[in-house]
Amino acid sequence: NAGVTQTPKFQVLKTGQSMTLQCAQDMNHNSMYWYRQDPGMGLRLIYYSASEGTTDKGEVPNGYNVSRLNKREFSLRLESAAPSQTSVYFCASSEKTHRGAFFGQGTRLTVV
Amino acid sequence: DQQVKQNSPSLSVQEGRISILNCDYTNSMFDYFLWYKKYPAEGPTFLISISSIKDKNEDGRFTVFLNKSAKHLSLHIVPSQPGDSAVYFCAAFPYGGGTSYGKLTFGQGTILTVHP
């Protein structure tokens, strides 16, 4: 039972490059999320998908796009990476329980 | 505008003693609160939660207290163990209205170190 799987685990990009972070969950959850974690800021929501076929902006969506490919997969794309996007990115999924979100292991992204 | 705040960046306690982690919130729409634990190089994992209709929830060594009038919650760990050393995040969301249950507002986190 893998839960939430993110790839890659580490990535270094040059400013202006693009990349896609992949996320898949095997818990049959309807909702999926992308968060970023920065020092002193906690986790902040970038985008979320309440159900297959829908996506909505979170607190910090600028510079990102998302695709809910199917119920299992939710990808995050950086079209033109900037140093300010250096962060640890977490994908998560949830169902209607009191346990909130289940998180992946994270992707550490550095933009130079 | 930080709607959920953890004002103590770090806390150090002795093994066997009580650890108390605090969290304050400003948004009156929040009515469900969670604590997550995070080890280095791992994602956050759910620890315990509390609904606004309660003022206390207990799970083994972990107890969460909620003071709605003060918009304050705390996590008590008794007794503390070295394996509890991690970053603890509090989080909140408005439970009603069909909100996605993982759409959370997080505090900044508190690093707990439990010394043997």
XYZ file of N, CA and C in Angstrom:
684
model
N 0.846 -1.195 0.000
C 0.000 0.000 0.000
C 0.879 1.242 0.000
N 1.070 1.881 -1.196
C 2.041 2.961 -1.318
C 1.497 4.282 -0.786
N 0.173 4.523 -0.814
C -0.369 5.801 -0.361
C -0.241 6.850 -1.450
N 0.560 7.897 -1.186
C 0.783 8.979 -2.139
C 2.238 8.925 -2.592
N 2.447 8.803 -3.892
C 3.794 8.681 -4.451
C 4.106 9.887 -5.313
N 5.254 10.509 -5.039
C 5.686 11.677 -5.800
C 6.994 11.369 -6.523
N 7.107 11.877 -7.744
C 8.374 11.805 -8.464
C 8.627 13.131 -9.157
N 9.912 13.575 -9.239
C 11.072 12.966 -8.603
C 11.170 13.359 -7.129
N 12.144 12.836 -6.423
C 12.370 13.214 -5.027
C 13.258 14.457 -4.933
N 14.149 14.619 -5.869
C 15.041 15.779 -5.905
C 15.138 16.275 -7.342
N 15.306 17.593 -7.496
C 15.477 18.161 -8.822
C 16.173 19.506 -8.707
N 17.121 19.738 -9.614
C 17.754 21.049 -9.732
C 17.429 21.587 -11.122
N 16.919 22.784 -11.185
C 16.564 23.420 -12.452
C 17.330 24.730 -12.596
N 17.543 25.112 -13.833
C 18.066 26.452 -14.090
C 16.890 27.396 -14.270
N 17.079 28.652 -13.927
C 16.034 29.654 -14.114
C 15.542 29.628 -15.556
N 14.216 29.584 -15.692
C 13.602 29.570 -17.011
C 13.256 28.182 -17.533
N 13.826 27.154 -16.936
C 13.494 25.798 -17.382
C 12.099 25.422 -16.897
N 11.547 24.413 -17.536
C 10.231 23.930 -17.127
C 10.346 22.498 -16.635
N 9.390 22.100 -15.811
C 9.335 20.713 -15.384
C 7.949 20.410 -14.817
N 7.661 19.115 -14.741
C 6.400 18.645 -14.176
C 6.675 17.705 -13.025
N 6.038 17.981 -11.887
C 6.098 17.092 -10.744
C 4.892 16.161 -10.809
N 5.183 14.871 -10.653
C 4.131 13.880 -10.780
C 3.668 13.403 -9.405
N 2.399 13.076 -9.311
C 1.831 12.576 -8.055
C 0.751 11.560 -8.370
N 0.762 10.452 -7.641
C -0.279 9.441 -7.797
C -0.650 8.897 -6.424
N -1.946 8.626 -6.235
C -2.410 8.039 -4.974
C -3.224 6.785 -5.277
N -3.097 5.803 -4.388
C -3.781 4.527 -4.600
C -4.851 4.275 -3.542
N -5.365 5.337 -2.923
C -6.362 5.202 -1.857
C -7.778 5.506 -2.341
N -7.920 5.725 -3.645
C -9.224 6.011 -4.237
C -9.847 7.294 -3.669
N -8.984 8.249 -3.309
C -9.483 9.513 -2.788
C -9.972 10.411 -3.908
N -10.989 11.190 -3.608
C -11.504 12.121 -4.609
C -10.669 13.384 -4.726
N -10.175 13.885 -3.591
C -9.508 15.176 -3.574
C -7.989 15.035 -3.512
N -7.314 15.922 -4.257
C -5.855 15.935 -4.260
C -5.349 17.369 -4.193
N -4.101 17.525 -3.723
C -3.571 18.856 -3.383
C -2.083 18.934 -3.699
N -1.637 20.140 -3.949
C -0.209 20.440 -3.998
C 0.085 21.556 -2.996
N 1.057 21.284 -2.124
C 1.520 22.263 -1.143
C 3.008 22.517 -1.369
N 3.465 23.667 -0.913
C 4.885 23.916 -0.833
C 5.252 24.281 0.598
N 6.445 23.862 1.009
C 6.911 24.164 2.358
C 8.188 24.978 2.280
N 8.167 26.130 2.902
C 9.328 27.010 2.956
C 9.665 27.286 4.418
N 10.944 27.531 4.710
C 11.353 27.779 6.104
C 10.548 28.920 6.720
N 10.029 28.680 7.927
C 9.295 29.709 8.650
C 7.902 29.987 8.124
N 7.464 29.234 7.102
C 6.161 29.532 6.480
C 5.167 28.391 6.631
N 5.573 27.269 7.144
C 4.673 26.130 7.175
C 4.408 25.622 5.761
N 3.298 24.943 5.577
C 2.897 24.463 4.253
C 1.826 25.406 3.714
N 1.953 25.735 2.448
C 0.958 26.605 1.810
C 0.389 25.914 0.586
N -0.913 26.040 0.411
C -1.612 25.357 -0.663
C -1.395 26.085 -1.990
N -0.962 25.334 -3.008
C -0.736 25.913 -4.328
C -2.001 25.754 -5.187
N -2.421 24.525 -5.388
C -3.620 24.188 -6.141
C -4.237 22.946 -5.506
N -5.513 22.775 -5.760
C -6.152 21.549 -5.338
C -7.192 21.126 -6.360
N -7.583 19.853 -6.227
C -8.600 19.290 -7.104
C -9.599 18.566 -6.218
N -10.789 19.126 -6.082
C -11.786 18.547 -5.190
C -12.289 17.201 -5.717
N -12.289 17.052 -7.024
C -12.718 15.787 -7.627
C -12.146 15.729 -9.036
N -12.201 14.543 -9.624
C -11.692 14.368 -10.977
C -12.387 15.346 -11.915
N -11.581 16.054 -12.707
C -12.139 17.000 -13.658
C -12.225 18.423 -13.175
N -11.881 18.672 -11.907
C -11.923 20.044 -11.380
C -10.593 20.405 -10.748
N -10.201 21.660 -10.904
C -9.020 22.181 -10.215
C -9.314 23.606 -9.766
N -8.689 24.008 -8.655
C -8.883 25.364 -8.135
C -7.594 25.879 -7.536
N -7.462 27.207 -7.559
C -6.279 27.829 -6.994
C -6.318 27.796 -5.479
N -5.129 27.688 -4.914
C -4.981 27.792 -3.480
C -4.422 29.144 -3.103
N -3.593 29.176 -2.079
C -3.061 30.429 -1.558
C -1.960 31.026 -2.430
N -1.130 30.163 -3.045
C 0.046 30.656 -3.781
C 0.131 30.024 -5.172
N -0.818 30.289 -6.085
C -0.844 29.597 -7.376
C 0.043 30.188 -8.473
N 0.525 31.411 -8.288
C 1.239 32.090 -9.376
C 2.506 31.346 -9.773
N 2.673 31.138 -11.078
C 3.848 30.459 -11.608
C 3.668 28.958 -11.761
N 2.482 28.460 -11.428
C 2.214 27.020 -11.488
C 0.960 26.723 -12.302
N 0.937 25.527 -12.869
C -0.283 24.985 -13.468
C -0.435 23.552 -13.002
N -1.668 23.057 -13.030
C -1.909 21.688 -12.602
C -2.787 20.974 -13.603
N -2.713 19.643 -13.544
C -3.587 18.795 -14.362
C -4.032 17.620 -13.517
N -5.360 17.440 -13.427
C -5.885 16.226 -12.784
C -6.110 15.242 -13.918
N -5.153 14.357 -14.108
C -5.140 13.476 -15.270
C -6.245 12.427 -15.192
N -6.481 11.924 -14.000
C -7.528 10.939 -13.727
C -7.719 10.946 -12.207
N -8.461 10.012 -11.680
C -8.719 10.060 -10.248
C -7.436 9.849 -9.440
N -6.491 9.100 -9.975
C -5.276 8.756 -9.251
C -4.192 9.824 -9.326
N -4.125 10.557 -10.442
C -2.947 11.353 -10.723
C -3.227 12.851 -10.794
N -2.302 13.617 -10.203
C -2.447 15.077 -10.148
C -1.047 15.659 -10.312
N -0.789 16.341 -11.426
C 0.562 16.831 -11.703
C 0.644 18.338 -11.516
N 1.843 18.805 -11.192
C 2.120 20.231 -11.001
C 3.209 20.639 -11.983
N 2.951 21.681 -12.759
C 3.912 22.105 -13.769
C 4.423 23.502 -13.481
N 5.747 23.636 -13.611
C 6.394 24.941 -13.573
C 6.806 25.257 -14.997
N 6.205 26.266 -15.588
C 6.478 26.565 -16.996
C 7.824 27.266 -17.181
N 8.168 28.152 -16.277
C 9.420 28.904 -16.368
C 9.918 29.107 -14.933
N 10.752 28.191 -14.483
C 11.141 28.173 -13.077
C 11.899 29.437 -12.669
N 11.641 29.870 -11.436
C 12.301 31.036 -10.857
C 12.918 30.639 -9.517
N 13.985 31.316 -9.096
C 14.599 30.980 -7.798
C 13.612 31.011 -6.631
N 12.579 31.844 -6.724
C 11.577 31.923 -5.656
C 10.754 30.646 -5.539
N 10.858 29.767 -6.532
C 10.137 28.500 -6.489
C 10.991 27.380 -5.889
N 12.179 27.713 -5.430
C 12.970 26.764 -4.653
C 12.208 26.443 -3.376
N 11.895 25.169 -3.176
C 11.038 24.789 -2.073
C 10.965 23.269 -1.989
N 10.258 22.792 -0.976
C 9.902 21.379 -0.914
C 8.418 21.292 -1.248
N 8.090 20.469 -2.217
C 6.719 20.348 -2.696
C 6.109 19.032 -2.211
N 4.912 19.140 -1.664
C 4.195 17.962 -1.180
C 2.874 17.810 -1.917
N 2.646 16.608 -2.378
C 1.345 16.248 -2.915
C 0.569 15.539 -1.805
N -0.739 15.683 -1.807
C -1.565 15.057 -0.781
C -2.907 14.672 -1.376
N -3.593 13.770 -0.700
C -4.945 13.412 -1.091
C -5.794 13.302 0.170
N -7.106 13.355 -0.009
C -7.974 13.266 1.163
C -9.320 12.691 0.778
N -9.974 12.147 1.795
C -11.361 11.727 1.691
C -12.100 12.406 2.832
N -13.375 12.217 2.935
C -14.161 12.934 3.937
C -14.042 12.253 5.299
N -12.885 12.411 5.903
C -12.665 11.900 7.251
C -12.005 12.988 8.087
N -11.891 12.736 9.374
C -11.295 13.708 10.276
C -9.780 13.693 10.203
N -9.208 12.853 9.336
C -7.754 12.723 9.315
C -7.091 13.686 8.324
N -7.899 14.565 7.725
C -7.317 15.559 6.844
C -6.662 14.928 5.631
N -5.458 15.380 5.327
C -4.776 14.961 4.114
C -3.685 13.936 4.397
N -3.472 13.050 3.415
C -2.369 12.093 3.434
C -1.303 12.624 2.474
N -0.090 12.745 2.959
C 0.965 13.395 2.186
C 1.962 12.411 1.594
N 2.512 12.790 0.433
C 3.634 12.087 -0.139
C 4.919 12.487 0.577
N 6.035 11.925 0.125
C 7.320 12.153 0.780
C 7.956 13.480 0.410
N 7.459 14.132 -0.617
C 7.981 15.436 -0.982
C 8.974 15.400 -2.124
N 9.077 16.531 -2.828
C 10.075 16.758 -3.873
C 10.851 18.005 -3.492
N 12.149 17.845 -3.339
C 12.984 19.013 -3.025
C 13.472 19.613 -4.328
N 12.988 20.813 -4.629
C 13.317 21.489 -5.890
C 14.200 22.697 -5.612
N 15.310 22.766 -6.348
C 16.196 23.925 -6.267
C 16.275 24.566 -7.639
N 16.023 25.862 -7.697
C 16.125 26.613 -8.955
C 17.309 27.562 -8.835
N 18.269 27.389 -9.745
C 19.504 28.202 -9.665
C 19.567 29.203 -10.804
N -0.795 37.578 5.847
C -1.748 37.415 6.945
C -1.754 35.937 7.369
N -1.061 35.658 8.463
C -0.930 34.287 8.943
C -2.161 33.956 9.762
N -3.044 33.126 9.247
C -4.288 32.812 9.942
C -4.107 31.755 11.020
N -3.042 30.972 10.906
C -2.719 29.977 11.929
C -1.272 30.219 12.324
N -1.037 30.409 13.611
C 0.293 30.778 14.071
C 0.801 29.850 15.151
N 2.044 29.435 14.988
C 2.733 28.719 16.043
C 3.912 29.602 16.413
N 3.821 30.249 17.537
C 4.777 31.295 17.883
C 6.087 30.786 18.450
N 6.140 29.499 18.786
C 7.394 28.943 19.299
C 8.059 28.121 18.207
N 9.163 28.596 17.636
C 9.828 27.826 16.577
C 10.404 26.512 17.083
N 10.752 26.453 18.365
C 11.349 25.233 18.882
C 11.001 25.040 20.346
N 11.103 23.769 20.778
C 10.821 23.392 22.153
C 11.730 22.224 22.502
N 12.350 22.300 23.656
C 13.236 21.229 24.101
C 12.753 20.725 25.453
N 12.561 19.402 25.581
C 12.090 18.823 26.836
C 12.887 17.565 27.150
N 12.807 17.180 28.413
C 13.494 15.971 28.865
C 12.568 14.768 28.682
N 13.134 13.639 28.343
C 12.365 12.402 28.215
C 11.555 12.165 29.489
N 10.292 11.779 29.317
C 9.428 11.496 30.447
C 8.607 12.681 30.918
N 9.027 13.892 30.516
C 8.282 15.086 30.921
C 7.189 15.395 29.907
N 6.398 16.407 30.204
C 5.323 16.809 29.299
C 5.841 17.802 28.256
N 5.391 17.614 27.018
C 5.641 18.590 25.960
C 4.321 19.288 25.669
N 4.350 20.610 25.600
C 3.147 21.379 25.287
C 3.448 22.276 24.097
N 2.747 22.019 22.991
C 2.918 22.820 21.783
C 1.655 23.655 21.585
N 1.844 24.905 21.256
C 0.730 25.845 21.179
C 0.475 26.340 19.759
N -0.766 26.741 19.534
C -1.189 27.207 18.221
C -2.330 28.202 18.398
N -2.293 29.295 17.670
C -3.363 30.292 17.695
C -3.904 30.487 16.295
N -5.168 30.821 16.202
C -5.763 31.069 14.885
C -6.613 32.326 14.940
N -6.815 32.916 13.778
C -7.567 34.175 13.717
C -8.883 34.047 12.958
N -8.998 33.059 12.091
C -10.179 32.930 11.232
C -11.313 32.216 11.973
N -12.391 32.913 12.228
C -13.524 32.341 12.970
C -14.249 31.251 12.189
N -13.975 31.155 10.879
C -14.620 30.120 10.063
C -13.998 28.742 10.291
N -12.801 28.704 10.864
C -12.172 27.414 11.126
C -12.957 26.691 12.216
N -13.318 25.453 11.925
C -13.998 24.692 12.974
C -13.516 23.261 13.076
N -12.404 22.970 12.438
C -11.772 21.658 12.610
C -10.277 21.876 12.616
N -9.615 21.220 13.569
C -8.194 21.472 13.788
C -7.441 20.153 13.873
N -6.253 20.146 13.300
C -5.462 18.927 13.227
C -4.025 19.229 13.636
N -3.358 18.202 14.115
C -1.910 18.264 14.352
C -1.251 17.208 13.480
N -0.162 17.642 12.820
C 0.634 16.744 12.010
C 2.040 16.696 12.590
N 2.684 15.575 12.377
C 4.061 15.361 12.801
C 4.899 15.131 11.552
N 6.090 15.721 11.515
C 6.919 15.564 10.317
C 8.359 15.274 10.705
N 8.858 14.157 10.181
C 10.276 13.827 10.313
C 11.019 14.361 9.088
N 12.328 14.577 9.203
C 13.119 15.052 8.055
C 12.986 14.116 6.862
N 12.881 14.696 5.692
C 12.829 13.963 4.418
C 11.581 13.085 4.294
N 10.567 13.360 5.096
C 9.295 12.650 4.973
C 8.164 13.659 4.875
N 7.004 13.198 4.415
C 5.850 14.064 4.421
C 5.201 14.108 5.793
N 4.404 15.144 6.058
C 3.681 15.212 7.332
C 2.735 14.020 7.479
N 2.584 13.551 8.705
C 1.627 12.482 8.988
C 0.649 12.942 10.057
N -0.593 12.554 9.885
C -1.663 12.944 10.811
C -1.384 12.391 12.207
N -1.640 13.229 13.209
C -1.418 12.820 14.589
C -2.737 12.765 15.366
N -3.462 13.858 15.401
C -4.692 13.938 16.172
C -5.490 15.143 15.693
N -6.804 15.099 15.859
C -7.638 16.217 15.430
C -8.703 16.511 16.477
N -9.358 17.647 16.299
C -10.437 18.025 17.208
C -11.430 18.897 16.465
N -12.689 18.627 16.719
C -13.763 19.447 16.172
C -14.059 20.597 17.131
N -14.605 21.673 16.594
C -14.882 22.834 17.437
C -16.015 22.603 18.434
N -16.736 21.493 18.283
C -17.794 21.214 19.260
C -17.234 20.563 20.514
N -15.953 20.233 20.485
C -15.296 19.637 21.649
C -14.245 20.590 22.200
N -13.819 20.367 23.434
C -12.697 21.145 23.961
C -11.493 20.266 24.279
N -11.638 18.970 24.075
C -10.530 18.058 24.367
C -10.695 16.789 23.551
N -9.566 16.282 23.046
C -9.557 14.980 22.396
C -8.258 14.283 22.757
N -8.374 13.022 23.092
C -7.229 12.283 23.627
C -6.980 11.031 22.802
N -5.709 10.734 22.548
C -5.350 9.510 21.850
C -4.008 9.046 22.404
N -4.083 8.121 23.351
C -2.855 7.620 23.952
C -2.104 8.714 24.687
N -0.863 8.941 24.303
C -0.036 9.952 24.973
C -0.341 11.376 24.485
N -1.168 11.488 23.481
C -1.415 12.785 22.847
C -2.816 13.296 23.198
N -2.869 14.550 23.623
C -4.136 15.203 23.926
C -4.129 16.582 23.296
N -5.213 16.909 22.614
C -5.351 18.252 22.055
C -6.459 18.970 22.805
N -6.194 20.212 23.186
C -7.146 21.066 23.884
C -7.495 22.234 22.981
N -8.783 22.578 22.962
C -9.235 23.697 22.140
C -9.962 24.708 23.011
N -9.554 25.958 22.951
C -10.221 27.069 23.621
C -10.743 27.997 22.539
N -12.019 27.825 22.186
C -12.590 28.583 21.066
C -12.647 30.067 21.344
N -12.965 30.436 22.569
C -13.090 31.869 22.875
C -11.752 32.573 22.711
N -10.666 31.861 23.012
C -9.327 32.448 22.876
C -8.723 32.162 21.514
N -9.390 31.360 20.703
C -8.874 30.915 19.404
C -7.481 30.318 19.582
N -7.413 29.367 20.474
C -6.134 28.777 20.855
C -6.287 27.267 21.004
N -5.308 26.527 20.493
C -5.266 25.094 20.763
C -3.866 24.694 21.176
N -3.794 23.585 21.876
C -2.499 23.096 22.329
C -2.470 21.576 22.215
N -1.276 21.066 22.013
C -1.031 19.626 21.952
C -0.146 19.265 23.128
N -0.626 18.306 23.950
C 0.143 17.825 25.081
C 0.627 16.410 24.784
N 1.898 16.178 25.017
C 2.475 14.847 24.843
C 3.013 14.418 26.201
N 2.408 13.334 26.749
C 2.809 12.847 28.073
C 2.835 11.316 28.085
N 3.946 10.672 28.462
C 5.248 11.294 28.653
C 5.962 11.462 27.314
N 6.820 12.418 27.203
C 7.569 12.628 25.962
C 8.650 11.566 25.813
N 8.886 11.173 24.563
C 9.885 10.158 24.247
C 10.834 10.701 23.174
N 12.070 10.223 23.128
C 13.005 10.711 22.104
C 12.470 10.554 20.684
N 11.696 9.512 20.434
C 11.098 9.304 19.115
C 10.060 10.339 18.743
N 9.651 11.154 19.711
C 8.696 12.236 19.425
C 9.396 13.443 18.808
N 10.712 13.445 18.800
C 11.467 14.561 18.228
C 11.143 14.689 16.740
N 10.572 15.815 16.363
C 10.089 16.038 14.994
C 9.596 17.477 14.913
N 9.131 17.857 13.732
C 8.439 19.143 13.572
C 6.944 18.875 13.681
N 6.261 19.687 14.465
C 4.815 19.556 14.657
C 4.116 20.755 14.045
N 3.157 20.452 13.172
C 2.366 21.505 12.532
C 0.927 21.432 13.027
N 0.350 22.559 13.361
C -1.089 22.587 13.535
C -1.709 23.080 12.227
N -2.924 22.671 11.981
C -3.614 23.020 10.753
C -5.097 23.167 11.042
N -5.784 23.904 10.174
C -7.203 24.169 10.397
C -7.944 24.228 9.076
N -9.250 23.916 9.127
C -10.097 24.157 7.956
C -11.547 24.307 8.391
N -12.362 24.962 7.558
C -13.794 25.065 7.839
C -14.494 23.774 7.447
N -15.022 23.038 8.410
C -15.502 21.671 8.197
C -16.768 21.607 7.336
N -17.656 22.549 7.515
C -18.941 22.452 6.855
C -18.906 22.907 5.402
N -19.965 22.684 4.693
C -20.116 23.216 3.339
C -19.441 22.415 2.259
N -19.077 21.162 2.542
C -18.508 20.320 1.498
C -17.088 20.675 1.126
N -16.406 21.355 2.007
C -15.008 21.721 1.739
C -14.156 20.478 1.579
N -13.209 20.530 0.666
C -12.235 19.456 0.559
C -11.490 19.343 1.882
N -11.489 18.146 2.436
C -11.025 17.952 3.805
C -9.516 18.048 3.960
N -8.809 18.119 2.846
C -7.363 18.303 2.921
C -6.935 19.703 2.579
N -7.899 20.605 2.396
C -7.576 21.988 2.055
C -7.307 22.732 3.359
N -6.078 22.648 3.800
C -5.719 23.055 5.151
C -4.908 24.336 5.165
N -5.070 25.090 6.235
C -4.214 26.235 6.520
C -3.296 25.828 7.667
N -1.991 25.912 7.422
C -1.010 25.415 8.373
C -0.346 26.546 9.143
N 0.096 26.196 10.375
C 1.008 27.065 11.097
C 2.430 26.833 10.614
N 3.350 27.610 11.199
C 4.737 27.577 10.723
C 5.500 26.344 11.199
N 4.975 25.663 12.208
C 5.657 24.489 12.729
C 6.488 24.795 13.970
N 6.597 23.796 14.847
C 7.448 23.865 16.033
C 8.342 22.638 16.044
N 9.643 22.872 16.168
C 10.592 21.759 16.240
C 10.677 21.292 17.689
N 10.251 20.054 17.926
C 10.320 19.467 19.262
C 11.535 18.563 19.353
N 12.343 18.789 20.381
C 13.477 17.912 20.654
C 13.301 17.329 22.048
N 13.286 16.006 22.118
C 13.149 15.325 23.393
C 14.493 14.674 23.719
N 15.093 15.124 24.814
C 16.427 14.641 25.199
C 16.315 13.432 26.114
N 17.142 12.386 25.851
C 17.114 11.194 26.714
C 17.566 11.538 28.136
